[in-house]
CSV table of C-alpha atoms in Angstrom, one decimal:
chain,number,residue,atom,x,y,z
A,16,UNK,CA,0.0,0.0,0.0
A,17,UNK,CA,2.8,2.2,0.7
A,18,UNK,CA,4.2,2.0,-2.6
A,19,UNK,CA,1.3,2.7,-4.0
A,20,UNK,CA,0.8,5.9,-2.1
A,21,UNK,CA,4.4,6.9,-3.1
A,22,UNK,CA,2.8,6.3,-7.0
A,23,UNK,CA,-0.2,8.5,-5.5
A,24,UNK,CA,1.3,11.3,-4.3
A,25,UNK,CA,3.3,12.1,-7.4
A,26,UNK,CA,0.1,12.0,-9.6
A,27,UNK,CA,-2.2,13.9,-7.3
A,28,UNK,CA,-2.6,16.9,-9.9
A,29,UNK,CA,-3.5,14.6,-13.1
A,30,UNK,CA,-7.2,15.4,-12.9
A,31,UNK,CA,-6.3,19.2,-12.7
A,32,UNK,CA,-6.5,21.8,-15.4
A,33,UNK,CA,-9.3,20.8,-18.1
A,34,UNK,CA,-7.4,18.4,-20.2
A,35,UNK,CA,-6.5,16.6,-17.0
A,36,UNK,CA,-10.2,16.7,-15.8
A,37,UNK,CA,-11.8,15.3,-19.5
A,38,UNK,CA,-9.0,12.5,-19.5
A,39,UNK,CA,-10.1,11.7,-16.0
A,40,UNK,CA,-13.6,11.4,-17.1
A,41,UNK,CA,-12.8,9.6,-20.2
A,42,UNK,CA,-10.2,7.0,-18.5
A,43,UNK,CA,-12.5,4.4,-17.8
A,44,UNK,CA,-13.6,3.9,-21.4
A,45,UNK,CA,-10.2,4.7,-23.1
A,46,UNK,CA,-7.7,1.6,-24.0
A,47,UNK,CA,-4.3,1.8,-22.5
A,48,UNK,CA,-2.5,2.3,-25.4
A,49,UNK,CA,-4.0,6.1,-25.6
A,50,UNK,CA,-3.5,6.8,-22.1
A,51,UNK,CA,0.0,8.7,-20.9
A,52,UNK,CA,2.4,6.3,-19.1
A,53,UNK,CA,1.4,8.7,-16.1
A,54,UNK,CA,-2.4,7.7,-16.2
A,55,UNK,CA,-1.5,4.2,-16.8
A,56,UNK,CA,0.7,4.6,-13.6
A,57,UNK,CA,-2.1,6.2,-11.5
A,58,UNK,CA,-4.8,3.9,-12.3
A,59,UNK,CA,-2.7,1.1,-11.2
A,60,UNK,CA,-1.7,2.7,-8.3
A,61,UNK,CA,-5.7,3.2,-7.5
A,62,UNK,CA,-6.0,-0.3,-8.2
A,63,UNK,CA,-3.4,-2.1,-6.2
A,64,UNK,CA,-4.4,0.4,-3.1
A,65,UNK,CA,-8.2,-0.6,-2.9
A,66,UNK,CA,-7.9,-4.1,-3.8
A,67,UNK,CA,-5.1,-4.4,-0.6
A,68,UNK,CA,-7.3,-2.2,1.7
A,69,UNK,CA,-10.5,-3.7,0.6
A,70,UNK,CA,-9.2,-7.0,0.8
A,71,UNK,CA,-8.1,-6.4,4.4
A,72,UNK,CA,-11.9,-4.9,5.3
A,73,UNK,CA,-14.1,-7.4,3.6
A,74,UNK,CA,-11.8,-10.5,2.7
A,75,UNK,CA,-14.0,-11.5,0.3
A,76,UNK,CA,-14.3,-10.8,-3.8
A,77,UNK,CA,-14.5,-6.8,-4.3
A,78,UNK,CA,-17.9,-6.0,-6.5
A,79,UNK,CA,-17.2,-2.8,-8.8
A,80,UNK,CA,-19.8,-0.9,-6.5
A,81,UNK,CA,-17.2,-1.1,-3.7
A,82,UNK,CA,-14.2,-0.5,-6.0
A,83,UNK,CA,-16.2,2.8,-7.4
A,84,UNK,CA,-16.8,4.4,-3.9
A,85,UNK,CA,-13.2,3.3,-2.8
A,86,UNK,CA,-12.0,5.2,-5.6
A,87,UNK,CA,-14.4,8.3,-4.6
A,88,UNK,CA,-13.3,8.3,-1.2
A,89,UNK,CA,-9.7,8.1,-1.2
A,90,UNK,CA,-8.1,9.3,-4.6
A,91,UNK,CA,-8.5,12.5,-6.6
A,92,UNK,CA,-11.1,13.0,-9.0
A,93,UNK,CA,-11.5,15.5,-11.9
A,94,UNK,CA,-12.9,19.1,-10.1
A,95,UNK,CA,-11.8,18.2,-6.8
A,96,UNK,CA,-10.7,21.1,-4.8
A,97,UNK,CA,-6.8,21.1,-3.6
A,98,UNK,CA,-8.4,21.3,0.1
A,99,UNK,CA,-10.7,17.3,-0.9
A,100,UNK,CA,-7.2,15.9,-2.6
A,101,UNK,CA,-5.7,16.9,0.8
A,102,UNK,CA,-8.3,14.9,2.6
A,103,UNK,CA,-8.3,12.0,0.5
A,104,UNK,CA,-4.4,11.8,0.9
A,105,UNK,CA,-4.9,11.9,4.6
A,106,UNK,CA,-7.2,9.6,4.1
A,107,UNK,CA,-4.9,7.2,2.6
A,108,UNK,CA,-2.3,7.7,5.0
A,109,UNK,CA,-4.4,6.6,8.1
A,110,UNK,CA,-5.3,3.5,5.8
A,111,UNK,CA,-2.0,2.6,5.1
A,112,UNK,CA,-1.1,3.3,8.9
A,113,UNK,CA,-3.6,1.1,9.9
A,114,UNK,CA,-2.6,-1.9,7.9
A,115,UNK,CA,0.9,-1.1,9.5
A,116,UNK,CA,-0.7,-1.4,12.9
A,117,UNK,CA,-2.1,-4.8,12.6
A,118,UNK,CA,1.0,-6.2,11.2
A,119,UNK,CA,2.1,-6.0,15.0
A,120,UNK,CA,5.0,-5.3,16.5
A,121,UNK,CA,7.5,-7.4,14.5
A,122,UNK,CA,6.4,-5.4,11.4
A,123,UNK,CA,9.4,-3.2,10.2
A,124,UNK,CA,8.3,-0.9,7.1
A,125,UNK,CA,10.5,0.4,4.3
A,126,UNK,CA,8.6,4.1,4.9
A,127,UNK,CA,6.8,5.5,7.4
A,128,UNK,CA,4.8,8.8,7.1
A,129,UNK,CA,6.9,11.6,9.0
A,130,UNK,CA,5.1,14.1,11.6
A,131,UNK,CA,3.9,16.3,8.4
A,132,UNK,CA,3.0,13.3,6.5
A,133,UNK,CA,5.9,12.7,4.1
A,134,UNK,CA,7.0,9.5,3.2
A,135,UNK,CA,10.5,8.8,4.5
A,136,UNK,CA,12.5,5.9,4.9
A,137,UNK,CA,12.2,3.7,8.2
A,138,UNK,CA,15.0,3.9,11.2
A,139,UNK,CA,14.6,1.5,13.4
A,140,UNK,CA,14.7,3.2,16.5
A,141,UNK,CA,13.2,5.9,15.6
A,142,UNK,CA,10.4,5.6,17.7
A,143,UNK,CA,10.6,5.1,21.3
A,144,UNK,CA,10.8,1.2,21.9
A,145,UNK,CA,8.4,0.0,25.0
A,146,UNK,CA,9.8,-0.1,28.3
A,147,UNK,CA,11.9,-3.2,29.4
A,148,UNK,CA,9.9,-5.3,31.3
A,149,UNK,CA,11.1,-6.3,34.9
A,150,UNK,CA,12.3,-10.0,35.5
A,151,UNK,CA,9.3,-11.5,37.3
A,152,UNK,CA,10.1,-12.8,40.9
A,153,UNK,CA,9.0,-15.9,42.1
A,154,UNK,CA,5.7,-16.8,43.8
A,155,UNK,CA,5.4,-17.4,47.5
A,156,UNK,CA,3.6,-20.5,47.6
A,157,UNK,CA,0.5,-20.8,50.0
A,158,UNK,CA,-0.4,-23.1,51.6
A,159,UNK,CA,-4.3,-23.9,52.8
A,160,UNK,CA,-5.0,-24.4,56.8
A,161,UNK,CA,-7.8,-26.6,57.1
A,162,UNK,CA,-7.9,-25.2,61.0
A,163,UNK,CA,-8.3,-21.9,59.8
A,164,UNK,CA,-9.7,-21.9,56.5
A,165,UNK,CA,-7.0,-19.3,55.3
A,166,UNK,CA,-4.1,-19.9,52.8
A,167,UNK,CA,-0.5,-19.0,54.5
């Protein structure tokens, strides 16, 4: 997912301007061979990111209903305002974050997302490691007083 989003990020403004809006419209029923390496890039990019996160959400077969409104919700469509492809990339980020999350602790990206949200390359270390944990001391076994009823 991460590489995707790398992909993402340096296509966000291919639905911008009016040629980059009509060939955003037009993408869907346009054969490859027409389409600029760029959108070729993009629309794979789209496609490996909602088929991982969907896949993770459902775990089941994606219909295109699902693929349509993951498509709305996370990447940039032709008219959107700079302030929604903002959104939709912080969308993505908290996505790919949380499929970083439930790899667990042994999971050790390639890139993280930095405090602003940049992608930059992962140093272990850099985040602050869990405390050690103290050597556990041994039990005092009890015993149980039938004379009593207590445990000493």
């Amino acid at each position: 997912m991460l590489g995707s989003e790398q992909t993402l990020r340096g296509l966000e403004g291919i639905n911008s301007g009016f040629g980059g809006g009509l060939a955003g419209t037009v993408s869907g029923w346009t054969p490859n061979g027409m389409k600029s390496a760029d959108r070729q890039r993009f629309e794979q990019a789209k496609r490996d990111f909602v088929n991982a996160q969907l896949r993770r959400e459902s775990g089941a077969a994606i219909s295109q209903k699902e693929f349509d409104n993951a498509d709305a919700q996370y990447f940039p469509q032709p008219g959107d305002s700079a302030d929604v492809i903002a959104q939709k990339r912080t969308n993505r980020q908290r996505a790919v974050e949380a499929m970083a999350r439930e790899g667990g602790p042994s999971y050790r990206p390639h890139s993280v997302f930095d405090q602003s949200g940049a992608i930059v390359p992962y140093q272990p270390g850099g985040t602050p490691s869990p405390a050690p944990r103290q050597p556990l001391t041994p039990a005092k076994r009890l015993r149980f007083d039938p004379a009593t009823g207590a445990f000493n």
